PDB file of C-alpha atoms in Angstrom:
ATOM      1  CA  MET F   1      -1.392  67.953 -30.556  1.00  0.00           C
ATOM      2  CA  SER F   2       1.000  67.397 -33.336  1.00  0.00           C
ATOM      3  CA  SER F   3       4.083  65.335 -33.733  1.00  0.00           C
ATOM      4  CA  SER F   4       6.703  64.921 -36.327  1.00  0.00           C
ATOM      5  CA  ARG F   5       9.272  62.304 -37.123  1.00  0.00           C
ATOM      6  CA  GLY F   6      10.508  63.754 -40.400  1.00  0.00           C
ATOM      7  CA  ASP F   7       9.824  67.367 -41.071  1.00  0.00           C
ATOM      8  CA  VAL F   8       8.602  70.062 -38.752  1.00  0.00           C
ATOM      9  CA  GLY F   9       4.842  70.417 -38.592  1.00  0.00           C
ATOM     10  CA  GLU F  10       3.688  66.996 -39.712  1.00  0.00           C
ATOM     11  CA  PRO F  11       0.626  66.322 -37.569  1.00  0.00           C
ATOM     12  CA  ALA F  12      -0.078  62.947 -35.944  1.00  0.00           C
ATOM     13  CA  ALA F  13      -2.889  62.061 -33.529  1.00  0.00           C
ATOM     14  CA  ARG F  14      -2.010  60.606 -30.171  1.00  0.00           C
ATOM     15  CA  PRO F  15      -4.269  59.321 -27.391  1.00  0.00           C
ATOM     16  CA  ALA F  16      -4.642  61.268 -24.201  1.00  0.00           C
ATOM     17  CA  ARG F  17      -2.175  60.058 -21.579  1.00  0.00           C
ATOM     18  CA  ARG F  18      -0.814  60.668 -18.112  1.00  0.00           C
ATOM     19  CA  GLU F  19       2.782  61.414 -17.191  1.00  0.00           C
ATOM     20  CA  PRO F  20       4.495  58.721 -15.126  1.00  0.00           C
ATOM     21  CA  HIS F  21       4.211  60.832 -11.996  1.00  0.00           C
ATOM     22  CA  GLY F  22       0.446  60.999 -12.344  1.00  0.00           C
ATOM     23  CA  ARG F  23      -0.098  64.592 -13.395  1.00  0.00           C
ATOM     24  CA  PRO F  24      -2.659  64.612 -16.189  1.00  0.00           C
ATOM     25  CA  VAL F  25      -1.246  66.018 -19.403  1.00  0.00           C
ATOM     26  CA  ARG F  26      -3.238  68.941 -20.756  1.00  0.00           C
ATOM     27  CA  ARG F  27      -4.752  68.146 -24.130  1.00  0.00           C
ATOM     28  CA  GLU F  28      -6.761  71.223 -25.181  1.00  0.00           C
ATOM     29  CA  PRO F  29      -4.839  73.485 -27.595  1.00  0.00           C
ATOM     30  CA  LEU F  30      -2.465  75.904 -25.884  1.00  0.00           C
ATOM     31  CA  ARG F  31      -2.941  79.636 -26.094  1.00  0.00           C
ATOM     32  CA  LEU F  32      -0.331  82.348 -25.522  1.00  0.00           C
ATOM     33  CA  GLY F  33      -0.772  84.244 -22.339  1.00  0.00           C
ATOM     34  CA  PRO F  34       1.015  87.282 -20.909  1.00  0.00           C
ATOM     35  CA  VAL F  35       4.300  86.534 -19.194  1.00  0.00           C
ATOM     36  CA  ARG F  36       4.161  89.902 -17.425  1.00  0.00           C
ATOM     37  CA  SER F  37       1.389  91.906 -15.922  1.00  0.00           C
ATOM     38  CA  ASP F  38       1.973  95.267 -17.599  1.00  0.00           C
ATOM     39  CA  PRO F  39       3.443  95.544 -21.100  1.00  0.00           C
ATOM     40  CA  VAL F  40       4.881  98.982 -20.511  1.00  0.00           C
ATOM     41  CA  ASP F  41       5.824  99.516 -16.923  1.00  0.00           C
ATOM     42  CA  ASP F  42       6.726  96.216 -15.415  1.00  0.00           C
ATOM     43  CA  ALA F  43       9.520  96.272 -12.814  1.00  0.00           C
ATOM     44  CA  THR F  44      10.345  92.657 -13.593  1.00  0.00           C
ATOM     45  CA  LEU F  45      10.527  92.844 -17.393  1.00  0.00           C
ATOM     46  CA  VAL F  46      14.308  92.949 -17.228  1.00  0.00           C
ATOM     47  CA  ASP F  47      14.355  89.993 -14.851  1.00  0.00           C
ATOM     48  CA  LEU F  48      12.350  87.967 -17.311  1.00  0.00           C
ATOM     49  CA  LEU F  49      14.439  88.982 -20.334  1.00  0.00           C
ATOM     50  CA  ASP F  50      17.602  88.225 -18.380  1.00  0.00           C
ATOM     51  CA  ARG F  51      16.353  84.682 -17.824  1.00  0.00           C
ATOM     52  CA  VAL F  52      15.236  84.166 -21.404  1.00  0.00           C
ATOM     53  CA  ILE F  53      18.632  85.141 -22.898  1.00  0.00           C
ATOM     54  CA  ASP F  54      21.005  84.077 -20.122  1.00  0.00           C
ATOM     55  CA  ARG F  55      19.381  81.055 -18.513  1.00  0.00           C
ATOM     56  CA  GLY F  56      17.450  78.030 -19.642  1.00  0.00           C
ATOM     57  CA  VAL F  57      18.706  74.912 -21.329  1.00  0.00           C
ATOM     58  CA  VAL F  58      21.289  75.254 -24.020  1.00  0.00           C
ATOM     59  CA  VAL F  59      21.174  72.607 -26.759  1.00  0.00           C
ATOM     60  CA  ALA F  60      24.133  73.846 -28.777  1.00  0.00           C
ATOM     61  CA  GLY F  61      22.732  75.213 -32.030  1.00  0.00           C
ATOM     62  CA  ASP F  62      24.181  76.712 -35.164  1.00  0.00           C
ATOM     63  CA  ILE F  63      24.884  80.223 -34.007  1.00  0.00           C
ATOM     64  CA  VAL F  64      24.094  82.080 -37.162  1.00  0.00           C
ATOM     65  CA  LEU F  65      24.116  85.671 -36.043  1.00  0.00           C
ATOM     66  CA  SER F  66      27.679  85.879 -34.863  1.00  0.00           C
ATOM     67  CA  VAL F  67      30.814  87.826 -35.644  1.00  0.00           C
ATOM     68  CA  ALA F  68      34.111  86.619 -34.271  1.00  0.00           C
ATOM     69  CA  GLY F  69      32.345  84.295 -31.891  1.00  0.00           C
ATOM     70  CA  VAL F  70      30.025  86.935 -30.493  1.00  0.00           C
ATOM     71  CA  ASP F  71      26.359  85.978 -30.595  1.00  0.00           C
ATOM     72  CA  LEU F  72      24.591  89.022 -32.002  1.00  0.00           C
ATOM     73  CA  VAL F  73      21.174  87.786 -30.901  1.00  0.00           C
ATOM     74  CA  HIS F  74      22.379  87.877 -27.373  1.00  0.00           C
ATOM     75  CA  VAL F  75      24.094  91.198 -27.812  1.00  0.00           C
ATOM     76  CA  GLY F  76      21.091  92.725 -29.482  1.00  0.00           C
ATOM     77  CA  VAL F  77      18.734  91.806 -26.717  1.00  0.00           C
ATOM     78  CA  ARG F  78      21.219  92.938 -24.129  1.00  0.00           C
ATOM     79  CA  LEU F  79      21.230  96.328 -25.770  1.00  0.00           C
ATOM     80  CA  VAL F  80      17.461  96.409 -25.636  1.00  0.00           C
ATOM     81  CA  ILE F  81      17.513  95.555 -21.961  1.00  0.00           C
ATOM     82  CA  ARG F  82      20.006  98.334 -21.307  1.00  0.00           C
ATOM     83  CA  GLY F  83      17.685 100.752 -23.054  1.00  0.00           C
ATOM     84  CA  LEU F  84      14.813  99.630 -20.817  1.00  0.00           C
ATOM     85  CA  ASP F  85      16.590  99.634 -17.542  1.00  0.00           C
ATOM     86  CA  GLY F  86      19.990 101.268 -17.689  1.00  0.00           C
ATOM     87  CA  PRO F  87      23.290  99.449 -17.391  1.00  0.00           C
ATOM     88  CA  LEU F  88      23.223  95.763 -16.448  1.00  0.00           C
ATOM     89  CA  GLU F  89      26.788  95.518 -15.314  1.00  0.00           C
TER      90      GLU F  89
ATOM     91  CA  MET K   1      16.212  77.085 -39.748  1.00  0.00           C
ATOM     92  CA  ILE K   2      14.709  75.587 -36.580  1.00  0.00           C
ATOM     93  CA  HIS K   3      14.017  77.658 -33.494  1.00  0.00           C
ATOM     94  CA  LEU K   4      13.702  75.599 -30.277  1.00  0.00           C
ATOM     95  CA  TYR K   5      11.429  76.724 -27.422  1.00  0.00           C
ATOM     96  CA  ALA K   6      11.233  73.763 -25.006  1.00  0.00           C
ATOM     97  CA  LEU K   7      11.979  70.116 -24.495  1.00  0.00           C
ATOM     98  CA  ALA K   8       9.159  68.056 -23.007  1.00  0.00           C
ATOM     99  CA  THR K   9       8.470  64.538 -21.878  1.00  0.00           C
ATOM    100  CA  SER K  10       5.419  64.384 -24.097  1.00  0.00           C
ATOM    101  CA  ALA K  11       3.932  66.234 -27.071  1.00  0.00           C
ATOM    102  CA  ALA K  12       2.331  69.520 -25.986  1.00  0.00           C
ATOM    103  CA  PRO K  13      -0.866  70.534 -27.764  1.00  0.00           C
ATOM    104  CA  VAL K  14       0.846  73.289 -29.704  1.00  0.00           C
ATOM    105  CA  GLU K  15      -1.164  73.181 -32.878  1.00  0.00           C
ATOM    106  CA  GLU K  16      -2.719  76.657 -32.320  1.00  0.00           C
ATOM    107  CA  LEU K  17       0.426  78.270 -30.897  1.00  0.00           C
ATOM    108  CA  ARG K  18       2.177  80.984 -32.915  1.00  0.00           C
ATOM    109  CA  GLY K  19       5.777  81.613 -32.134  1.00  0.00           C
ATOM    110  CA  ILE K  20       8.416  84.090 -33.267  1.00  0.00           C
ATOM    111  CA  ASP K  21       7.392  86.054 -36.420  1.00  0.00           C
ATOM    112  CA  ASP K  22       3.975  84.402 -36.015  1.00  0.00           C
ATOM    113  CA  ALA K  23       5.348  81.093 -37.233  1.00  0.00           C
ATOM    114  CA  PRO K  24       3.382  77.978 -36.232  1.00  0.00           C
ATOM    115  CA  VAL K  25       4.818  76.058 -33.291  1.00  0.00           C
ATOM    116  CA  THR K  26       5.032  72.341 -33.916  1.00  0.00           C
ATOM    117  CA  ASP K  27       6.137  69.237 -32.034  1.00  0.00           C
ATOM    118  CA  VAL K  28       9.123  67.232 -33.123  1.00  0.00           C
ATOM    119  CA  ASP K  29       9.471  63.742 -31.716  1.00  0.00           C
ATOM    120  CA  CYS K  30      13.025  63.389 -30.444  1.00  0.00           C
ATOM    121  CA  GLU K  31      12.406  60.074 -28.721  1.00  0.00           C
ATOM    122  CA  PRO K  32      12.129  59.996 -25.788  1.00  0.00           C
ATOM    123  CA  LEU K  33      11.785  63.782 -25.544  1.00  0.00           C
ATOM    124  CA  HIS K  34       9.633  66.126 -27.584  1.00  0.00           C
ATOM    125  CA  ALA K  35      10.877  69.449 -28.937  1.00  0.00           C
ATOM    126  CA  ALA K  36       8.591  72.432 -29.475  1.00  0.00           C
ATOM    127  CA  VAL K  37       9.932  74.345 -32.445  1.00  0.00           C
ATOM    128  CA  SER K  38       9.118  76.810 -35.210  1.00  0.00           C
ATOM    129  CA  GLU K  39      10.640  76.964 -38.667  1.00  0.00           C
ATOM    130  CA  HIS K  40      12.045  80.173 -40.133  1.00  0.00           C
ATOM    131  CA  PRO K  41      13.829  81.223 -43.305  1.00  0.00           C
ATOM    132  CA  HIS K  42      16.128  83.492 -41.265  1.00  0.00           C
ATOM    133  CA  PRO K  43      17.421  83.586 -37.663  1.00  0.00           C
ATOM    134  CA  PRO K  44      15.194  85.564 -35.293  1.00  0.00           C
ATOM    135  CA  GLN K  45      15.704  89.247 -34.876  1.00  0.00           C
ATOM    136  CA  PRO K  46      17.609  90.125 -31.713  1.00  0.00           C
ATOM    137  CA  SER K  47      14.843  92.191 -30.090  1.00  0.00           C
ATOM    138  CA  ALA K  48      13.105  92.267 -26.780  1.00  0.00           C
ATOM    139  CA  SER K  49       9.755  91.544 -28.442  1.00  0.00           C
ATOM    140  CA  THR K  50      11.133  88.451 -30.126  1.00  0.00           C
ATOM    141  CA  ALA K  51      12.628  87.230 -26.849  1.00  0.00           C
ATOM    142  CA  LEU K  52       9.301  87.860 -25.141  1.00  0.00           C
ATOM    143  CA  ARG K  53       7.412  85.853 -27.785  1.00  0.00           C
ATOM    144  CA  HIS K  54       9.878  83.048 -27.157  1.00  0.00           C
ATOM    145  CA  ALA K  55       9.115  83.369 -23.389  1.00  0.00           C
ATOM    146  CA  GLU K  56       5.336  83.272 -24.035  1.00  0.00           C
ATOM    147  CA  VAL K  57       5.559  80.057 -26.078  1.00  0.00           C
ATOM    148  CA  VAL K  58       7.834  78.490 -23.475  1.00  0.00           C
ATOM    149  CA  GLU K  59       5.497  79.445 -20.686  1.00  0.00           C
ATOM    150  CA  ALA K  60       2.446  77.957 -22.405  1.00  0.00           C
ATOM    151  CA  ILE K  61       4.284  74.703 -22.859  1.00  0.00           C
ATOM    152  CA  VAL K  62       5.740  74.328 -19.351  1.00  0.00           C
ATOM    153  CA  ARG K  63       2.292  74.920 -17.850  1.00  0.00           C
ATOM    154  CA  ALA K  64       0.831  72.121 -19.980  1.00  0.00           C
ATOM    155  CA  VAL K  65       3.428  69.333 -19.871  1.00  0.00           C
ATOM    156  CA  PRO K  66       6.630  68.636 -17.892  1.00  0.00           C
ATOM    157  CA  ALA K  67       9.176  70.589 -19.939  1.00  0.00           C
ATOM    158  CA  LEU K  68      12.545  72.397 -19.863  1.00  0.00           C
ATOM    159  CA  PRO K  69      12.696  76.043 -21.052  1.00  0.00           C
ATOM    160  CA  VAL K  70      15.312  76.535 -23.726  1.00  0.00           C
ATOM    161  CA  ARG K  71      17.486  79.657 -23.776  1.00  0.00           C
ATOM    162  CA  PHE K  72      16.696  82.191 -26.521  1.00  0.00           C
ATOM    163  CA  GLY K  73      19.371  82.894 -29.174  1.00  0.00           C
ATOM    164  CA  ALA K  74      20.490  79.720 -31.004  1.00  0.00           C
ATOM    165  CA  SER K  75      19.065  78.135 -34.066  1.00  0.00           C
ATOM    166  CA  HIS K  76      19.402  74.696 -35.634  1.00  0.00           C
ATOM    167  CA  ARG K  77      19.992  73.903 -39.209  1.00  0.00           C
ATOM    168  CA  ASP K  78      17.343  71.141 -39.498  1.00  0.00           C
ATOM    169  CA  VAL K  79      15.435  68.609 -37.485  1.00  0.00           C
ATOM    170  CA  GLU K  80      18.048  65.876 -37.782  1.00  0.00           C
ATOM    171  CA  THR K  81      20.775  68.152 -36.480  1.00  0.00           C
ATOM    172  CA  LEU K  82      18.549  69.046 -33.536  1.00  0.00           C
ATOM    173  CA  ARG K  83      17.799  65.424 -32.783  1.00  0.00           C
ATOM    174  CA  ALA K  84      21.491  64.505 -32.839  1.00  0.00           C
ATOM    175  CA  ARG K  85      22.275  67.325 -30.420  1.00  0.00           C
ATOM    176  CA  ILE K  86      19.498  66.292 -28.068  1.00  0.00           C
ATOM    177  CA  ARG K  87      20.674  62.659 -28.196  1.00  0.00           C
ATOM    178  CA  SER K  88      24.188  63.750 -27.257  1.00  0.00           C
ATOM    179  CA  ARG K  89      22.902  65.323 -23.995  1.00  0.00           C
ATOM    180  CA  LEU K  90      19.962  63.046 -23.339  1.00  0.00           C
ATOM    181  CA  PRO K  91      20.803  61.752 -19.826  1.00  0.00           C
ATOM    182  CA  GLU K  92      21.313  65.221 -18.378  1.00  0.00           C
ATOM    183  CA  LEU K  93      18.224  66.606 -20.185  1.00  0.00           C
ATOM    184  CA  GLN K  94      16.086  63.821 -18.801  1.00  0.00           C
ATOM    185  CA  ARG K  95      17.414  64.408 -15.270  1.00  0.00           C
ATOM    186  CA  ALA K  96      16.737  68.090 -15.652  1.00  0.00           C
ATOM    187  CA  VAL K  97      13.155  67.680 -16.857  1.00  0.00           C
ATOM    188  CA  ALA K  98      12.529  65.294 -13.959  1.00  0.00           C
ATOM    189  CA  ARG K  99      13.766  68.025 -11.610  1.00  0.00           C
ATOM    190  CA  THR K 100      12.077  71.074 -13.082  1.00  0.00           C
ATOM    191  CA  GLY K 101       9.121  69.681 -15.009  1.00  0.00           C
ATOM    192  CA  GLY K 102       5.688  70.752 -13.687  1.00  0.00           C
ATOM    193  CA  ARG K 103       7.288  73.559 -11.754  1.00  0.00           C
ATOM    194  CA  LEU K 104       7.547  77.344 -12.264  1.00  0.00           C
ATOM    195  CA  GLU K 105      10.020  79.983 -11.090  1.00  0.00           C
ATOM    196  CA  PHE K 106       9.539  83.094  -8.989  1.00  0.00           C
ATOM    197  CA  VAL K 107      12.172  85.705  -8.126  1.00  0.00           C
ATOM    198  CA  VAL K 108      12.256  87.813  -5.017  1.00  0.00           C
ATOM    199  CA  ARG K 109      14.788  90.646  -4.902  1.00  0.00           C
ATOM    200  CA  GLY K 110      15.514  94.067  -3.549  1.00  0.00           C
ATOM    201  CA  ASP K 111      16.567  96.997  -5.637  1.00  0.00           C
ATOM    202  CA  ALA K 112      20.337  97.191  -5.723  1.00  0.00           C
ATOM    203  CA  PRO K 113      21.763 100.712  -5.685  1.00  0.00           C
ATOM    204  CA  SER K 114      23.519 102.064  -8.786  1.00  0.00           C
ATOM    205  CA  PRO K 115      27.178 103.064  -8.460  1.00  0.00           C
ATOM    206  CA  GLU K 116      26.100 106.658  -8.178  1.00  0.00           C
ATOM    207  CA  GLN K 117      23.646 105.856  -5.364  1.00  0.00           C
ATOM    208  CA  ALA K 118      26.293 103.764  -3.595  1.00  0.00           C
ATOM    209  CA  ALA K 119      28.763 106.590  -3.802  1.00  0.00           C
ATOM    210  CA  THR K 120      26.217 109.034  -2.539  1.00  0.00           C
ATOM    211  CA  ALA K 121      25.328 106.766   0.351  1.00  0.00           C
ATOM    212  CA  ARG K 122      28.957 106.530   1.289  1.00  0.00           C
ATOM    213  CA  THR K 123      29.646 110.275   1.219  1.00  0.00           C
ATOM    214  CA  GLY K 124      26.231 111.520   2.197  1.00  0.00           C
ATOM    215  CA  THR K 125      26.148 114.028  -0.656  1.00  0.00           C
ATOM    216  CA  ASP K 126      24.984 114.080  -4.223  1.00  0.00           C
ATOM    217  CA  ASP K 127      28.135 115.841  -5.328  1.00  0.00           C
ATOM    218  CA  GLU K 128      31.058 113.830  -6.600  1.00  0.00           C
ATOM    219  CA  PRO K 129      32.943 112.689  -3.512  1.00  0.00           C
ATOM    220  CA  ALA K 130      36.173 114.492  -2.984  1.00  0.00           C
ATOM    221  CA  ALA K 131      38.214 111.555  -1.743  1.00  0.00           C
ATOM    222  CA  GLY K 132      41.332 113.730  -1.785  1.00  0.00           C
ATOM    223  CA  ALA K 133      39.687 116.082   0.681  1.00  0.00           C
ATOM    224  CA  GLU K 134      40.273 113.600   3.439  1.00  0.00           C
ATOM    225  CA  THR K 135      43.955 113.377   2.685  1.00  0.00           C
ATOM    226  CA  GLY K 136      44.474 116.936   1.642  1.00  0.00           C
ATOM    227  CA  GLU K 137      45.128 115.736  -1.913  1.00  0.00           C
ATOM    228  CA  ASP K 138      43.970 117.579  -4.958  1.00  0.00           C
ATOM    229  CA  PRO K 139      40.692 115.912  -6.014  1.00  0.00           C
ATOM    230  CA  GLY K 140      41.684 116.362  -9.632  1.00  0.00           C
ATOM    231  CA  THR K 141      44.686 114.028  -9.581  1.00  0.00           C
ATOM    232  CA  GLY K 142      44.763 110.472 -10.809  1.00  0.00           C
ATOM    233  CA  THR K 143      45.267 109.152  -7.279  1.00  0.00           C
ATOM    234  CA  ALA K 144      42.166 110.951  -6.067  1.00  0.00           C
ATOM    235  CA  TYR K 145      40.180 109.606  -9.010  1.00  0.00           C
ATOM    236  CA  LEU K 146      41.295 106.046  -8.232  1.00  0.00           C
ATOM    237  CA  GLN K 147      40.425 106.486  -4.569  1.00  0.00           C
ATOM    238  CA  ARG K 148      36.938 107.635  -5.549  1.00  0.00           C
ATOM    239  CA  ARG K 149      36.531 104.636  -7.782  1.00  0.00           C
ATOM    240  CA  LEU K 150      37.765 102.313  -5.027  1.00  0.00           C
ATOM    241  CA  ALA K 151      35.364 103.882  -2.521  1.00  0.00           C
ATOM    242  CA  THR K 152      32.509 103.271  -4.956  1.00  0.00           C
ATOM    243  CA  VAL K 153      33.469  99.611  -5.393  1.00  0.00           C
ATOM    244  CA  HIS K 154      33.591  99.187  -1.613  1.00  0.00           C
ATOM    245  CA  ALA K 155      30.243 100.892  -1.257  1.00  0.00           C
ATOM    246  CA  LEU K 156      28.694  98.655  -3.918  1.00  0.00           C
ATOM    247  CA  ARG K 157      30.091  95.572  -2.278  1.00  0.00           C
ATOM    248  CA  ALA K 158      28.675  96.636   1.017  1.00  0.00           C
ATOM    249  CA  ALA K 159      25.277  97.400  -0.526  1.00  0.00           C
ATOM    250  CA  HIS K 160      25.332  93.966  -2.214  1.00  0.00           C
ATOM    251  CA  LEU K 161      25.982  92.278   1.110  1.00  0.00           C
ATOM    252  CA  ALA K 162      23.272  94.328   2.804  1.00  0.00           C
ATOM    253  CA  VAL K 163      20.766  93.182   0.158  1.00  0.00           C
ATOM    254  CA  GLU K 164      21.780  89.556   0.668  1.00  0.00           C
ATOM    255  CA  GLN K 165      21.377  89.856   4.474  1.00  0.00           C
ATOM    256  CA  ARG K 166      17.976  91.480   4.079  1.00  0.00           C
ATOM    257  CA  LEU K 167      16.824  88.693   1.736  1.00  0.00           C
ATOM    258  CA  ASP K 168      18.131  86.126   4.214  1.00  0.00           C
ATOM    259  CA  ARG K 169      16.131  87.741   6.974  1.00  0.00           C
ATOM    260  CA  LEU K 170      12.870  88.336   5.131  1.00  0.00           C
ATOM    261  CA  THR K 171      12.461  85.398   2.747  1.00  0.00           C
ATOM    262  CA  ALA K 172      13.146  82.469   5.116  1.00  0.00           C
ATOM    263  CA  ARG K 173       9.477  81.661   5.383  1.00  0.00           C
ATOM    264  CA  LEU K 174       9.162  81.200   1.595  1.00  0.00           C
ATOM    265  CA  GLU K 175      11.652  78.350   1.485  1.00  0.00           C
ATOM    266  CA  PRO K 176       9.405  75.602   2.880  1.00  0.00           C
ATOM    267  CA  GLN K 177       6.868  76.367   0.119  1.00  0.00           C
ATOM    268  CA  ALA K 178       9.409  75.818  -2.678  1.00  0.00           C
ATOM    269  CA  ALA K 179      10.894  72.676  -4.126  1.00  0.00           C
ATOM    270  CA  ALA K 180      14.290  74.430  -4.484  1.00  0.00           C
ATOM    271  CA  VAL K 181      15.857  77.862  -3.869  1.00  0.00           C
ATOM    272  CA  GLU K 182      18.849  79.455  -5.519  1.00  0.00           C
ATOM    273  CA  ARG K 183      20.592  82.681  -4.679  1.00  0.00           C
ATOM    274  CA  ARG K 184      21.844  84.363  -7.851  1.00  0.00           C
ATOM    275  CA  VAL K 185      23.129  87.762  -8.930  1.00  0.00           C
ATOM    276  CA  GLY K 186      20.716  89.124 -11.496  1.00  0.00           C
ATOM    277  CA  PRO K 187      20.599  92.438 -13.402  1.00  0.00           C
ATOM    278  CA  HIS K 188      19.456  94.197 -10.232  1.00  0.00           C
ATOM    279  CA  GLY K 189      21.837  92.479  -7.797  1.00  0.00           C
ATOM    280  CA  PRO K 190      21.227  89.545  -5.478  1.00  0.00           C
ATOM    281  CA  GLU K 191      18.026  87.642  -6.015  1.00  0.00           C
ATOM    282  CA  ASP K 192      16.387  84.547  -4.609  1.00  0.00           C
ATOM    283  CA  CYS K 193      14.880  82.215  -7.255  1.00  0.00           C
ATOM    284  CA  TYR K 194      12.205  79.768  -6.116  1.00  0.00           C
ATOM    285  CA  LEU K 195      11.198  76.572  -7.929  1.00  0.00           C
ATOM    286  CA  VAL K 196       7.520  76.020  -7.127  1.00  0.00           C
ATOM    287  CA  PRO K 197       5.246  73.090  -8.188  1.00  0.00           C
ATOM    288  CA  LEU K 198       2.348  74.203 -10.362  1.00  0.00           C
ATOM    289  CA  GLU K 199      -0.191  73.200  -7.772  1.00  0.00           C
ATOM    290  CA  GLU K 200       1.522  75.377  -5.133  1.00  0.00           C
ATOM    291  CA  VAL K 201       1.951  78.414  -7.318  1.00  0.00           C
ATOM    292  CA  ALA K 202      -1.118  80.320  -6.101  1.00  0.00           C
ATOM    293  CA  ALA K 203      -0.272  79.798  -2.428  1.00  0.00           C
ATOM    294  CA  PHE K 204       3.367  80.679  -2.893  1.00  0.00           C
ATOM    295  CA  GLU K 205       2.450  83.823  -4.876  1.00  0.00           C
ATOM    296  CA  ALA K 206       0.074  84.985  -2.167  1.00  0.00           C
ATOM    297  CA  THR K 207       2.708  84.622   0.571  1.00  0.00           C
ATOM    298  CA  ALA K 208       5.439  86.155  -1.541  1.00  0.00           C
ATOM    299  CA  ARG K 209       3.316  89.085  -2.690  1.00  0.00           C
ATOM    300  CA  GLY K 210       2.389  89.944   0.906  1.00  0.00           C
ATOM    301  CA  LEU K 211       6.058  89.809   1.864  1.00  0.00           C
ATOM    302  CA  ALA K 212       7.055  91.954  -1.069  1.00  0.00           C
ATOM    303  CA  GLU K 213       4.450  94.570  -0.316  1.00  0.00           C
ATOM    304  CA  ASP K 214       5.241  94.657   3.434  1.00  0.00           C
ATOM    305  CA  HIS K 215       8.941  94.972   2.970  1.00  0.00           C
ATOM    306  CA  GLY K 216       9.421  96.776  -0.355  1.00  0.00           C
ATOM    307  CA  LEU K 217      10.828  93.773  -2.159  1.00  0.00           C
ATOM    308  CA  VAL K 218      10.232  93.027  -5.805  1.00  0.00           C
ATOM    309  CA  LEU K 219       8.370  89.826  -6.785  1.00  0.00           C
ATOM    310  CA  GLY K 220       8.657  88.452 -10.272  1.00  0.00           C
ATOM    311  CA  GLY K 221       7.020  85.457 -11.963  1.00  0.00           C
ATOM    312  CA  PRO K 222       5.694  82.895 -12.181  1.00  0.00           C
ATOM    313  CA  TRP K 223       7.802  82.052 -15.201  1.00  0.00           C
ATOM    314  CA  ALA K 224       9.210  78.940 -16.797  1.00  0.00           C
ATOM    315  CA  PRO K 225      12.037  77.650 -14.567  1.00  0.00           C
ATOM    316  CA  TYR K 226      14.934  79.067 -16.622  1.00  0.00           C
ATOM    317  CA  THR K 227      17.290  79.444 -13.635  1.00  0.00           C
ATOM    318  CA  PHE K 228      16.829  75.872 -12.452  1.00  0.00           C
ATOM    319  CA  ALA K 229      17.125  74.396 -15.939  1.00  0.00           C
ATOM    320  CA  THR K 230      20.477  76.199 -16.279  1.00  0.00           C
ATOM    321  CA  ALA K 231      21.680  74.686 -13.059  1.00  0.00           C
ATOM    322  CA  ALA K 232      20.544  71.208 -14.092  1.00  0.00           C
ATOM    323  CA  VAL K 233      22.075  71.367 -17.583  1.00  0.00           C
ATOM    324  CA  PRO K 234      25.092  73.669 -17.523  1.00  0.00           C
ATOM    325  CA  ALA K 235      25.834  75.206 -20.936  1.00  0.00           C
TER     326      ALA K 235
END
């Protein structure tokens, strides 16, 4: 695990611990796994992308890619989704 | 520029994770929460592959420690700015992680018809419906066009309601296996989202997959609980 109080990426060792509700916290290094079963033909790919760009916690950030208040990251991914699956609206 | 993936109640072992643009994922102590972030010289590209890498990192974290998935698409200037913003919403973020931490999300939905399918279903033909034919009106007029559009809207609304009723009927037995259920309208129409504790994920998936196969429904997940995090911390 790593932790930082100043800059990003500053490592700091911490002892293994348990969460207050008793579930043991995993300590071995995490690995990326597939979030969908088939990278090409997955009926739920659009469902996942819709969640990633439209749901989840928002901690207001500096929207950098924007023109006239339109978030281009959001728009760009929306266009990709349309390409994958036809119109969303 | 800081890209934020998830907020957790403890530091996740992210030292070997690679995030967007293959940047290392690190933990930032935002006492009492921890932020999983990566640092970039530029904002992320607005692409599906970038959004999917975000999702992969989020998923690894929420499976390891109680954490909230963060929506893709916003960046923070620096760590101190991020900490200040987390502090300003700390009570609701803590309530949200208590609700969704250690849980994953499934979706069960039908396939909603497109406007063309809905129109076809209403008229029983693949040809453009001649609404004016019923009234003797020229189908080429503006009134006929608006009548066709209105008929399609009504057909879509009816199809939407039918999907909801079908979900109500078929998915009732999934609800006791979930910590929470939300009915939403997704990109394919009505969908039921289920919040499932990690230790129940395999049992829930087995039941839901059987249901989906038996009745032609679509099962998605398990994913990080994006839908439930949204409900707990409205944007």
